[in-house]
mmCIF file of C-alpha atoms and ligand atoms in Angstrom:
data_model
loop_
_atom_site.group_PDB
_atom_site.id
_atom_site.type_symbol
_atom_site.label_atom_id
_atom_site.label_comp_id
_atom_site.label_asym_id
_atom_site.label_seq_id
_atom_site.Cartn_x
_atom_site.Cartn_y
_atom_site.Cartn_z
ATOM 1 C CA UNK A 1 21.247 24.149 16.750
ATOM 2 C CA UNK A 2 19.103 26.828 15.650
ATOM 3 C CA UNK A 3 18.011 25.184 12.776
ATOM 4 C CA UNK A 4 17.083 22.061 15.047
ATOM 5 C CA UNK A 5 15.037 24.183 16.613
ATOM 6 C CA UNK A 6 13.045 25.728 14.499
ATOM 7 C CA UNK A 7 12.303 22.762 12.536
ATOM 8 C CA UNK A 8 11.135 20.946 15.730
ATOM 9 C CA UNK A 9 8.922 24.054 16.409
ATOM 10 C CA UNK A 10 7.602 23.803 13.019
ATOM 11 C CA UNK A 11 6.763 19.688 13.604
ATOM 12 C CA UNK A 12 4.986 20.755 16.752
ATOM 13 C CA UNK A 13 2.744 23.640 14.811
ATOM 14 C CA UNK A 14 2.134 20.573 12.453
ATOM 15 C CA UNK A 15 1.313 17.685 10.903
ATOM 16 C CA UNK A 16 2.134 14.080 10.513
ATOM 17 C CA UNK A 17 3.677 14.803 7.031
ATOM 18 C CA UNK A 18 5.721 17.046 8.540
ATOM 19 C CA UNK A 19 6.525 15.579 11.573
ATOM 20 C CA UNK A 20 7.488 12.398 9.255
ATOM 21 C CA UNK A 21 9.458 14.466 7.181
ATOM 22 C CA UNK A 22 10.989 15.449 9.526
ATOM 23 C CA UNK A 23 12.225 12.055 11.103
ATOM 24 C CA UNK A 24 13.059 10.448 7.297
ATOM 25 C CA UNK A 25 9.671 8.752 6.959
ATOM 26 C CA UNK A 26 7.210 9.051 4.309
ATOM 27 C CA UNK A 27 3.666 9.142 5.724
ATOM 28 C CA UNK A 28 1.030 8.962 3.280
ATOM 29 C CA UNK A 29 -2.540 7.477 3.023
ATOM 30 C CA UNK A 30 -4.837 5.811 0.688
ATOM 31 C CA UNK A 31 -7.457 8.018 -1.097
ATOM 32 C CA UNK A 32 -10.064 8.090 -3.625
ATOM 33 C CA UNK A 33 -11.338 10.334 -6.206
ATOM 34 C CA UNK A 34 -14.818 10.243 -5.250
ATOM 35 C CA UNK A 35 -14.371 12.019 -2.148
ATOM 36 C CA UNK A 36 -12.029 14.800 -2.950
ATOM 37 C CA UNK A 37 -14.523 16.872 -3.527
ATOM 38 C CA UNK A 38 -15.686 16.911 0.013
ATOM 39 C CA UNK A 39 -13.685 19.920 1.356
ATOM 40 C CA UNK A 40 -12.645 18.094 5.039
ATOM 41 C CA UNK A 41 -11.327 15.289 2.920
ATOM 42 C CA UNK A 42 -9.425 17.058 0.664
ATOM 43 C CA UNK A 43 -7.694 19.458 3.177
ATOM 44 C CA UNK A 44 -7.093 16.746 5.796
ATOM 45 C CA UNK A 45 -5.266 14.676 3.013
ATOM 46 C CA UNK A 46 -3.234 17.298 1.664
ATOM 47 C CA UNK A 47 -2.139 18.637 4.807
ATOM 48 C CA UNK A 48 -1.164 15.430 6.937
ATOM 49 C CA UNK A 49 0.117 13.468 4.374
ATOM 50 C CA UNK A 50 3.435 13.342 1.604
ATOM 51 C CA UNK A 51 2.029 10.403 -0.228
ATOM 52 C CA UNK A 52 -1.077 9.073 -1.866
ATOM 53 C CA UNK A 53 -1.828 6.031 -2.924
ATOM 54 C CA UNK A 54 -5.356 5.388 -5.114
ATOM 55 C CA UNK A 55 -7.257 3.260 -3.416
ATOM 56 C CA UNK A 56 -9.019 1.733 -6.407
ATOM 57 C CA UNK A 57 -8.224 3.446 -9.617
ATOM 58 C CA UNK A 58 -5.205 1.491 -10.827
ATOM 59 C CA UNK A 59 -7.159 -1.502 -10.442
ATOM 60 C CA UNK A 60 -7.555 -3.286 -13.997
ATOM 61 C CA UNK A 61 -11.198 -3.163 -13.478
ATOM 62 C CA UNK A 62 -11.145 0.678 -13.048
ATOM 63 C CA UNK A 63 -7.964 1.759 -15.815
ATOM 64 C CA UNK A 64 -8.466 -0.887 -17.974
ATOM 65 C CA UNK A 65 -12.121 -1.992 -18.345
ATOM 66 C CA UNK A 66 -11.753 -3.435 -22.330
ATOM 67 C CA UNK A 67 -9.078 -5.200 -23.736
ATOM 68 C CA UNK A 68 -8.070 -2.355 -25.884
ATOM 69 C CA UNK A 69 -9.247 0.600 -24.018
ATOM 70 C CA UNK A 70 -7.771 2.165 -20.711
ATOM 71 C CA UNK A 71 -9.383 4.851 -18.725
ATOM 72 C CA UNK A 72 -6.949 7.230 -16.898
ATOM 73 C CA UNK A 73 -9.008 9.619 -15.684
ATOM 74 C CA UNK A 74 -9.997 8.323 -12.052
ATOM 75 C CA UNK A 75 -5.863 8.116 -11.614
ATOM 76 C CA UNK A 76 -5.294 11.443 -13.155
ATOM 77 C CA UNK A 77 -7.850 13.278 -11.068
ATOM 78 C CA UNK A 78 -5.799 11.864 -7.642
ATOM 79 C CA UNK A 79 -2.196 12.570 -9.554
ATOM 80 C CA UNK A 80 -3.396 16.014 -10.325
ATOM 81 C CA UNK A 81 -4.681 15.805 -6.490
ATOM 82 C CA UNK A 82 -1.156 15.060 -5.678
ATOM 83 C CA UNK A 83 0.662 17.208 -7.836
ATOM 84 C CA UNK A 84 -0.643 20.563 -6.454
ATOM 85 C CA UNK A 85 -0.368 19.183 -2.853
ATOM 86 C CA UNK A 86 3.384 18.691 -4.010
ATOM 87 C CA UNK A 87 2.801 15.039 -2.125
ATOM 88 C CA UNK A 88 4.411 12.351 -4.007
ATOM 89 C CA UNK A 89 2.288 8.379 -5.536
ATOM 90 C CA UNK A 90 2.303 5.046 -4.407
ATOM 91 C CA UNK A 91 1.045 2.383 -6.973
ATOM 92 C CA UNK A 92 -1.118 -0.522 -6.522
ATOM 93 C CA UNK A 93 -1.349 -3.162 -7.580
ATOM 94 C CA UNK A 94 -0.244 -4.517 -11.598
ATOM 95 C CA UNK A 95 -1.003 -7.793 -11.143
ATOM 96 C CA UNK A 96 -3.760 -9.656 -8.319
ATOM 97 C CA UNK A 97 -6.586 -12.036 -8.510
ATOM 98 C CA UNK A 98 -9.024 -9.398 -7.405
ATOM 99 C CA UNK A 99 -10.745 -6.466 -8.947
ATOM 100 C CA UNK A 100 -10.015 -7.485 -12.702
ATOM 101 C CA UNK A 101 -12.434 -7.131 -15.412
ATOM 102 C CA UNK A 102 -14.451 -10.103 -17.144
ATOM 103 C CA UNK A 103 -12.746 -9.658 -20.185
ATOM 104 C CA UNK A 104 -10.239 -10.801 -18.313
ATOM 105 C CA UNK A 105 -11.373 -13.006 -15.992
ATOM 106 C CA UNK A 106 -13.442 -14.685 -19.085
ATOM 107 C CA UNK A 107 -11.103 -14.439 -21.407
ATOM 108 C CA UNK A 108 -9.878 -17.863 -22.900
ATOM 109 C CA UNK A 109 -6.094 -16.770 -23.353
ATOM 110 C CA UNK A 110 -3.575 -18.868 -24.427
ATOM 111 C CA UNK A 111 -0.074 -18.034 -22.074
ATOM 112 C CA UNK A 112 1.915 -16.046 -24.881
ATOM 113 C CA UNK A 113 -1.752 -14.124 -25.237
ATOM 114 C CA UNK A 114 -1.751 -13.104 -21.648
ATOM 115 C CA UNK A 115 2.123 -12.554 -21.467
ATOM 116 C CA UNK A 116 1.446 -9.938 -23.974
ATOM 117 C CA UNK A 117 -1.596 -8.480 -22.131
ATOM 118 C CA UNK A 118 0.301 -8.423 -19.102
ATOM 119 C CA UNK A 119 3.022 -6.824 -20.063
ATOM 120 C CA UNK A 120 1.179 -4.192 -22.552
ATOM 121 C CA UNK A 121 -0.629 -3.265 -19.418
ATOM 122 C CA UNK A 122 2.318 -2.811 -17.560
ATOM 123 C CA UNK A 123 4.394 -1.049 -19.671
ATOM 124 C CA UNK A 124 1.315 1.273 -20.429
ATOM 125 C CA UNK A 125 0.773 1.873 -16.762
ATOM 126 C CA UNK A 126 4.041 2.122 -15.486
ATOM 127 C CA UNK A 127 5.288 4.313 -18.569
ATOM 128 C CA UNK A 128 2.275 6.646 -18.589
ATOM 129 C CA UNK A 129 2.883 7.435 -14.578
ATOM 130 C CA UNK A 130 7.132 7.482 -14.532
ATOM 131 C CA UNK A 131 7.197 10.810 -13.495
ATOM 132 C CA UNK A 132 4.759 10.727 -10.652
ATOM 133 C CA UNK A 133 4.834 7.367 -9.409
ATOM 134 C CA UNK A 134 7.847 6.507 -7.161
ATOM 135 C CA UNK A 135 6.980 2.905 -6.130
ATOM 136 C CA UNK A 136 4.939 0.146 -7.273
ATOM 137 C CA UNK A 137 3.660 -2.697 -5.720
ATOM 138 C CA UNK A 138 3.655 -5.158 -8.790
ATOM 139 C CA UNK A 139 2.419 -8.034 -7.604
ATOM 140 C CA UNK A 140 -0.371 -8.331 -4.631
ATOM 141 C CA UNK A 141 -1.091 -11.261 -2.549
ATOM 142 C CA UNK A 142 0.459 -13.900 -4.682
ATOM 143 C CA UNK A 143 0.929 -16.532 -1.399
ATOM 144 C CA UNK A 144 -2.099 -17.740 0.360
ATOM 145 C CA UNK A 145 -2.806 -18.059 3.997
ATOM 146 C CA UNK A 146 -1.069 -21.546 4.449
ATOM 147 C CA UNK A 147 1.396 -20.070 2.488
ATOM 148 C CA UNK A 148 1.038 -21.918 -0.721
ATOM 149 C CA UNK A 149 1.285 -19.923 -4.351
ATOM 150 C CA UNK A 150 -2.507 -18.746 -4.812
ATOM 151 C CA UNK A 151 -4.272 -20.032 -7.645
ATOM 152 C CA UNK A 152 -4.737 -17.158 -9.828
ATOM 153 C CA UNK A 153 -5.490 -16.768 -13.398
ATOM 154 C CA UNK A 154 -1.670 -15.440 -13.938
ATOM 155 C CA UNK A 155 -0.685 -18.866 -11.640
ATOM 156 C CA UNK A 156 -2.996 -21.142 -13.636
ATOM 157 C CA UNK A 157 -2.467 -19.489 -17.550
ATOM 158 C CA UNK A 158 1.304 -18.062 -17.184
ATOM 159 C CA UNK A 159 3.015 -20.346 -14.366
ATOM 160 C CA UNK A 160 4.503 -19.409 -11.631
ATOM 161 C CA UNK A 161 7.186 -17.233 -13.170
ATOM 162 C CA UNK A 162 4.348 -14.857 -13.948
ATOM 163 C CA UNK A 163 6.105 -12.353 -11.017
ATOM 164 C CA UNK A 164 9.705 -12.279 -12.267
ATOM 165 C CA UNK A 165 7.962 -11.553 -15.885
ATOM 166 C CA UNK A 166 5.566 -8.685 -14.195
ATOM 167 C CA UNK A 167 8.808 -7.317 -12.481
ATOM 168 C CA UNK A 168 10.970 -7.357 -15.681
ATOM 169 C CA UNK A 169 8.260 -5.662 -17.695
ATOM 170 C CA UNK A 170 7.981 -3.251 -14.780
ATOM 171 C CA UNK A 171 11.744 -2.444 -14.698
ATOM 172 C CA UNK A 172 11.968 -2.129 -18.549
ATOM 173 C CA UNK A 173 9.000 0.547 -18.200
ATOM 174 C CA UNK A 174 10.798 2.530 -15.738
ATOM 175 C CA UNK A 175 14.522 1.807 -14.715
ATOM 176 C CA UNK A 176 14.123 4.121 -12.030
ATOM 177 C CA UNK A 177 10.601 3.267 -9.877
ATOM 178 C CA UNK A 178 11.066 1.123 -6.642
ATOM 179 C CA UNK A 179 9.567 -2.453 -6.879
ATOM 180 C CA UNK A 180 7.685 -4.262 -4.437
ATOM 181 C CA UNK A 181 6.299 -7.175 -3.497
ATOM 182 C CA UNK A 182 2.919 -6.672 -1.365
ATOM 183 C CA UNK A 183 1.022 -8.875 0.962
ATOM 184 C CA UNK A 184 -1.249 -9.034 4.210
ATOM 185 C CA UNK A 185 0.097 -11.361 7.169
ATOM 186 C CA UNK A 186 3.022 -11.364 6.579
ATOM 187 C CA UNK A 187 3.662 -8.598 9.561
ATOM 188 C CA UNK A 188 3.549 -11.567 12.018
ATOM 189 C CA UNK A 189 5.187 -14.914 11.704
ATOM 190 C CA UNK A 190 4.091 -18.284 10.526
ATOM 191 C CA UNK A 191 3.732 -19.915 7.746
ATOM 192 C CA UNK A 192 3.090 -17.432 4.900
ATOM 193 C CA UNK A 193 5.533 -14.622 5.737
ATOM 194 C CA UNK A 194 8.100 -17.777 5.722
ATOM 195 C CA UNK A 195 6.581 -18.522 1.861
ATOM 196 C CA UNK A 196 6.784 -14.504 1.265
ATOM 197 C CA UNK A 197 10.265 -14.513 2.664
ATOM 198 C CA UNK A 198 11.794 -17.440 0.345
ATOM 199 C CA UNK A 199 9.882 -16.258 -2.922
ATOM 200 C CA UNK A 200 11.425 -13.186 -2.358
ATOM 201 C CA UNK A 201 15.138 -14.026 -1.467
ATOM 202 C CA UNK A 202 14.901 -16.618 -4.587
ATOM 203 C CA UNK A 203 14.038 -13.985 -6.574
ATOM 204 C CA UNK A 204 16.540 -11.282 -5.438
ATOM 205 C CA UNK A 205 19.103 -14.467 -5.780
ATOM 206 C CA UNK A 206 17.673 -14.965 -9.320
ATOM 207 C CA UNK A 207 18.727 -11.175 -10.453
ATOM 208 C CA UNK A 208 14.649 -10.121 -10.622
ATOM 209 C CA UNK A 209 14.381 -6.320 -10.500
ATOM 210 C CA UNK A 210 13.211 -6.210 -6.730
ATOM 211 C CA UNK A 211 13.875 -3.685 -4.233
ATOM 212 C CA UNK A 212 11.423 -4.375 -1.320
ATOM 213 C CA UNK A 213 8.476 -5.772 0.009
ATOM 214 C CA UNK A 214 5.152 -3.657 1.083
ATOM 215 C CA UNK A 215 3.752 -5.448 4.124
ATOM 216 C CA UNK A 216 0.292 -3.852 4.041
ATOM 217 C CA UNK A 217 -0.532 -4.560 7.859
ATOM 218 C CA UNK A 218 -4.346 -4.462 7.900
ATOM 219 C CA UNK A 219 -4.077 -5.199 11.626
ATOM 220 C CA UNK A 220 -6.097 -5.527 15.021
ATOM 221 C CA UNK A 221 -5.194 -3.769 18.523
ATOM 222 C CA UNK A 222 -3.893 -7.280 19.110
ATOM 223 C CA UNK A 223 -0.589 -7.167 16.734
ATOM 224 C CA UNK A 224 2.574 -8.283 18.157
ATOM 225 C CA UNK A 225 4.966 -5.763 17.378
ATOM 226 C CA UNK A 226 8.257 -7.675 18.540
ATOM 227 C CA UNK A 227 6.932 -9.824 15.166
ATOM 228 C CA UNK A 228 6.687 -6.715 13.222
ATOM 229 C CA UNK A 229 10.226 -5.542 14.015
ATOM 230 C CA UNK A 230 11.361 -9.167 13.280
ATOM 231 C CA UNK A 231 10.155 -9.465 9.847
ATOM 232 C CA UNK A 232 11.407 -6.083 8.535
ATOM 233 C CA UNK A 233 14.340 -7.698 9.805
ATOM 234 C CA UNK A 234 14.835 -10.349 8.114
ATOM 235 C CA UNK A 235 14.435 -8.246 5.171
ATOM 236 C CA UNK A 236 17.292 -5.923 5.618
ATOM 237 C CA UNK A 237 19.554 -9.129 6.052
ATOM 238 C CA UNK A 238 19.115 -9.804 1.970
ATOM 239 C CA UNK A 239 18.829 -6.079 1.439
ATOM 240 C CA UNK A 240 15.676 -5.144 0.592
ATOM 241 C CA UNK A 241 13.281 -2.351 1.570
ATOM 242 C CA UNK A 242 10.177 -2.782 3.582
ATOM 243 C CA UNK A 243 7.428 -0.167 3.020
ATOM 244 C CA UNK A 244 4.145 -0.462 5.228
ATOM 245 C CA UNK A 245 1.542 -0.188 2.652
ATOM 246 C CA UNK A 246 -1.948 -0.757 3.848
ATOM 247 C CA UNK A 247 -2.303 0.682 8.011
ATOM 248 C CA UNK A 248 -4.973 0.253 9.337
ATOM 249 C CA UNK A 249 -6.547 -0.969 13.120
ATOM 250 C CA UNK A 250 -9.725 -2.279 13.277
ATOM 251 C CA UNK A 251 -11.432 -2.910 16.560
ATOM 252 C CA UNK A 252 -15.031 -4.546 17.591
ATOM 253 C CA UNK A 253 -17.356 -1.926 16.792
ATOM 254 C CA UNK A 254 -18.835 0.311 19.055
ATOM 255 C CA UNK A 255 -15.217 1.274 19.743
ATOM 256 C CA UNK A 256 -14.025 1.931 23.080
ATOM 257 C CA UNK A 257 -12.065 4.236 25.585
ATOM 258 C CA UNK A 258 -9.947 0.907 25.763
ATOM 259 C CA UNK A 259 -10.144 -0.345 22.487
ATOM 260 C CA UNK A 260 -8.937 3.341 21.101
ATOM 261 C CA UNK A 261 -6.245 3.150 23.515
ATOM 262 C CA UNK A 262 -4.825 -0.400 22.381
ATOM 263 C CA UNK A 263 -5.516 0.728 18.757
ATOM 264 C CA UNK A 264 -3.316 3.922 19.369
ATOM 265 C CA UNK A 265 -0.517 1.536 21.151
ATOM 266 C CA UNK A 266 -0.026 -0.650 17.859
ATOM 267 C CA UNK A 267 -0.560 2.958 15.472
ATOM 268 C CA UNK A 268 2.189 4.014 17.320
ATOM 269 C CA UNK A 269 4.516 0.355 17.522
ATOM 270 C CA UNK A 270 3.831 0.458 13.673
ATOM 271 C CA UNK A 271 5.634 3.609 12.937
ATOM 272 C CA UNK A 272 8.131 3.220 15.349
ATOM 273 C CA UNK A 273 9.196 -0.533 13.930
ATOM 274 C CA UNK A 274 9.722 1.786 10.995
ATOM 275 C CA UNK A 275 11.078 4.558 11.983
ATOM 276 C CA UNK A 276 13.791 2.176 14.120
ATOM 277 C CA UNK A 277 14.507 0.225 10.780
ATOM 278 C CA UNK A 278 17.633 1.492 8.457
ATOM 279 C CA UNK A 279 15.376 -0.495 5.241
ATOM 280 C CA UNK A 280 11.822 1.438 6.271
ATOM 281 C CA UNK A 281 11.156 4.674 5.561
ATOM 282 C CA UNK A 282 7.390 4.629 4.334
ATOM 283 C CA UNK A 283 4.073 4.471 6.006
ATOM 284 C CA UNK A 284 0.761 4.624 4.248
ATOM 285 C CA UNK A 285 -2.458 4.089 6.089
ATOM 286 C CA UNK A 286 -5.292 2.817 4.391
ATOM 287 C CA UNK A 287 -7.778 5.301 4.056
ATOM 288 C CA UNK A 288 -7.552 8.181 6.942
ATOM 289 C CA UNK A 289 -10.713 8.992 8.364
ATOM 290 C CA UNK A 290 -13.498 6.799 9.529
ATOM 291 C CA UNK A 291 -16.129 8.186 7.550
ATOM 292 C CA UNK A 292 -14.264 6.399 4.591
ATOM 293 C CA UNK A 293 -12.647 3.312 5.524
ATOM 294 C CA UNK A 294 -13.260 -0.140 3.746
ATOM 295 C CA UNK A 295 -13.150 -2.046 7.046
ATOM 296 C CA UNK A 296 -17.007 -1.582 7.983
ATOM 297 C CA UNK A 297 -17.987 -3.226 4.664
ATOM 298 C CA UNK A 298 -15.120 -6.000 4.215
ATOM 299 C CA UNK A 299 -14.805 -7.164 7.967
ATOM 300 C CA UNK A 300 -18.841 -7.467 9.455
ATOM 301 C CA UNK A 301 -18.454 -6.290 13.518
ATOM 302 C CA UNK A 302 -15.019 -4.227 13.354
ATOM 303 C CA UNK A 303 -14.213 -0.572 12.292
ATOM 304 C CA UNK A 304 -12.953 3.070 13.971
ATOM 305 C CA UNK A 305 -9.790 1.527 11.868
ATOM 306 C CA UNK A 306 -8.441 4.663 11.123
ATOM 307 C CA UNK A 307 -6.833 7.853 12.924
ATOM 308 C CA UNK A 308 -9.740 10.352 12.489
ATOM 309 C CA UNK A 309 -13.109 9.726 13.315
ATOM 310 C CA UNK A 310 -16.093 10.062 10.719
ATOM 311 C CA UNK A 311 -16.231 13.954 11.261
ATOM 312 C CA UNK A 312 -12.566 14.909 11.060
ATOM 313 C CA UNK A 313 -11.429 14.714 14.196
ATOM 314 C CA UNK A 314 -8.009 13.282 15.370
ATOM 315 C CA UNK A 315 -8.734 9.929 17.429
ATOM 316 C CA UNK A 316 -5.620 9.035 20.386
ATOM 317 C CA UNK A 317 -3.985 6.786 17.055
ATOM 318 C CA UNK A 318 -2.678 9.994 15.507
ATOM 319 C CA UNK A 319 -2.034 11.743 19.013
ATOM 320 C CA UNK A 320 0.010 8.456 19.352
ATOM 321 C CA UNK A 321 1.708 8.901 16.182
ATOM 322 C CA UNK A 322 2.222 12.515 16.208
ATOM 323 C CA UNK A 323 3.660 12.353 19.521
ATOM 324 C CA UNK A 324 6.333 9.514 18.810
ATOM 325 C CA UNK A 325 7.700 11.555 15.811
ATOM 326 C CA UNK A 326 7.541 14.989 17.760
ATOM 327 C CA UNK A 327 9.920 12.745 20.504
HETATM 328 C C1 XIL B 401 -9.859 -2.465 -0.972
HETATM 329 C C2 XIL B 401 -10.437 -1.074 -1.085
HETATM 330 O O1 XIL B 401 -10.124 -0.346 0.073
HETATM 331 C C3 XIL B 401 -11.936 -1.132 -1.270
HETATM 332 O O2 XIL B 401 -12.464 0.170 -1.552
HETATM 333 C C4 XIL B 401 -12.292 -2.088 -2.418
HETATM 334 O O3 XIL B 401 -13.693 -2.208 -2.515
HETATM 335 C C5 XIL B 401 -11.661 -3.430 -2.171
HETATM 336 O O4 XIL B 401 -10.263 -3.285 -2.030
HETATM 337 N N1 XIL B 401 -5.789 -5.346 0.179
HETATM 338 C C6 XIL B 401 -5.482 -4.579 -0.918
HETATM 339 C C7 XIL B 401 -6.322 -3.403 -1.263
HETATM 340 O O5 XIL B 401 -4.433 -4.798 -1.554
HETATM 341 O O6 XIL B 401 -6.314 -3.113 -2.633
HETATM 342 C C8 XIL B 401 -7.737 -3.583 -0.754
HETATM 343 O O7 XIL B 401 -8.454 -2.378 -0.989
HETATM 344 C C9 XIL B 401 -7.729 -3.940 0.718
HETATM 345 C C10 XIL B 401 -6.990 -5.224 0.948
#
């Protein structure tokens, strides 16, 4: 009893990461190295937060701009970062269509030439991070939105067993690292998290090293989350893990008393979809703070997306959240 008590004192005092901890949940957020020398940043993300994920530099455009050179120290800046904050890494992605660099993109490979790249840059990735990195995402966005396989340079040159050979090279780097799958949309039904949902079972039914899926829920005040709750769902029934890898809540910019109100209601429906599932128990928002949030730039008339504003302070999202784990 005592103890109870005192750690629920302590959650109150404190933070989400705490307050997470607290409850079983992992609560961490996307960050880059570029702004952690900005002291707000940097003490806002270490205090409020167990896990980091880079936002950008694990990207093969960013840790592997030439075919035979890596660069490691954007990542190692953010995993030292993480080290002395004692907060734990998230990795994303090893394989996408996006953010690669011309040498790859250009590249006339033959499919044993890019099998070999692919799985060099794995291996080298994966390996080199083991100790740090406790879950991957391997493969990103692989099903488009009518829920047909995306044509991808790894679809079109490799075939589509390209993910079961990322996964196996990803397993034989690290036997211990949790694998994911990761996608957007798939938090609400329809057609692609039904695509997501049989590519995965076939490949769990096939033996391929997976152990979950990252649904990365880039989502509007609008989200249904009785759909949310139903997809994890469906999930657990072939026993795999669902991590939420991507939070965020965009609204029509300027935001609102309203529109802050219906963004903290799905914040909060979010966490507690987790928190309520036995196969969730991690929650990483994307990006933390307004001031630094990719929404402005990638989605023209929304932002406010995240639980801060631009100068630091907590918006009714993380009141929301704070609150439901403090309950
Ligand atoms: C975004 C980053 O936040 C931006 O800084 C970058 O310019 C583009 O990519 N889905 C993903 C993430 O899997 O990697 C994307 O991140 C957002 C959408």
């Amino acid at each position: 009893m005592r103890l109870v008590a005192i750690a629920a004192i302590l959650a109150l005092g404190g933070c989400l990461r705490s307050a997470g901890t607290q409850r079983g949940l992992a609560i961490g957020s996307a960050a880059s190295a570029a702004y952690l020398g900005e002291a707000q940043y940097s003490e806002v993300l270490g205090r409020e937060f167990a896990l980091l994920t880079p936002e950008n530099e694990l990207k093969w455009d960013t840790i592997h701009p030439a075919r035979d050179r890596y660069d490691f120290g954007p990542v190692d800046a953010l995993v030292r970062y993480a080290r002395a904050h004692s907060m734990g890494l998230r990795g994303v992605p090893l394989v996408w269509h996006a953010q690669n660099p011309a040498w790859l993109t250009e590249g006339q490979f033959t499919r044993s030439e890019l099998v070999g790249i692919l799985d060099g840059h794995i291996r080298t990735v994966v390996g080199r991070y083991s100790s740090v990195i406790g879950q991957w995402d391997v493969v990103n966005e692989a099903i488009d939105d009518a829920g047909e396989p995306r044509s991808t340079l790894w679809s079109r040159i490799i075939g589509p067993d390209y993910i079961e050979l990322a996964l196996r090279s990803a397993r034989a780097a690290d036997p211990d690292v949790k694998l994911f799958y990761n996608d957007y949309g798939i938090e609400r039904s329809g057609p692609k998290a039904d695509a997501v949902f049989r590519m995965v079972s076939d490949l769990r039914q096939r033996g391929a090293p997976i152990d979950g899926v990252g649904f990365q829920a880039h989502l509007t005040a609008q989200a249904s989350l009785a759909e949310l709750q139903a997809q994890i769902d469906r999930y657990r029934a072939i026993g795999l893990d669902v991590a939420v890898t991507e939070l965020d809540v965009r609204v029509p910019v300027p935001a609102t008393i309203a529109s802050l109100q219906a963004q903290a209601d799905v914040y909060r429906g979010v966490f507690k979809a987790c928190l309520d599932a036995t196969n969730c128990d991690t929650v990483v928002v994307w990006g933390f703070t307004d001031r630094h949030s990719w929404i402005p730039a990638f989605v023209p008339g929304y932002g406010a997306a995240t639980l801060y504003t631009e100068d630091y302070e907590p918006k009714p999202a993380y009141h929301a959240v704070i609150g439901l784990l403090q309950t």
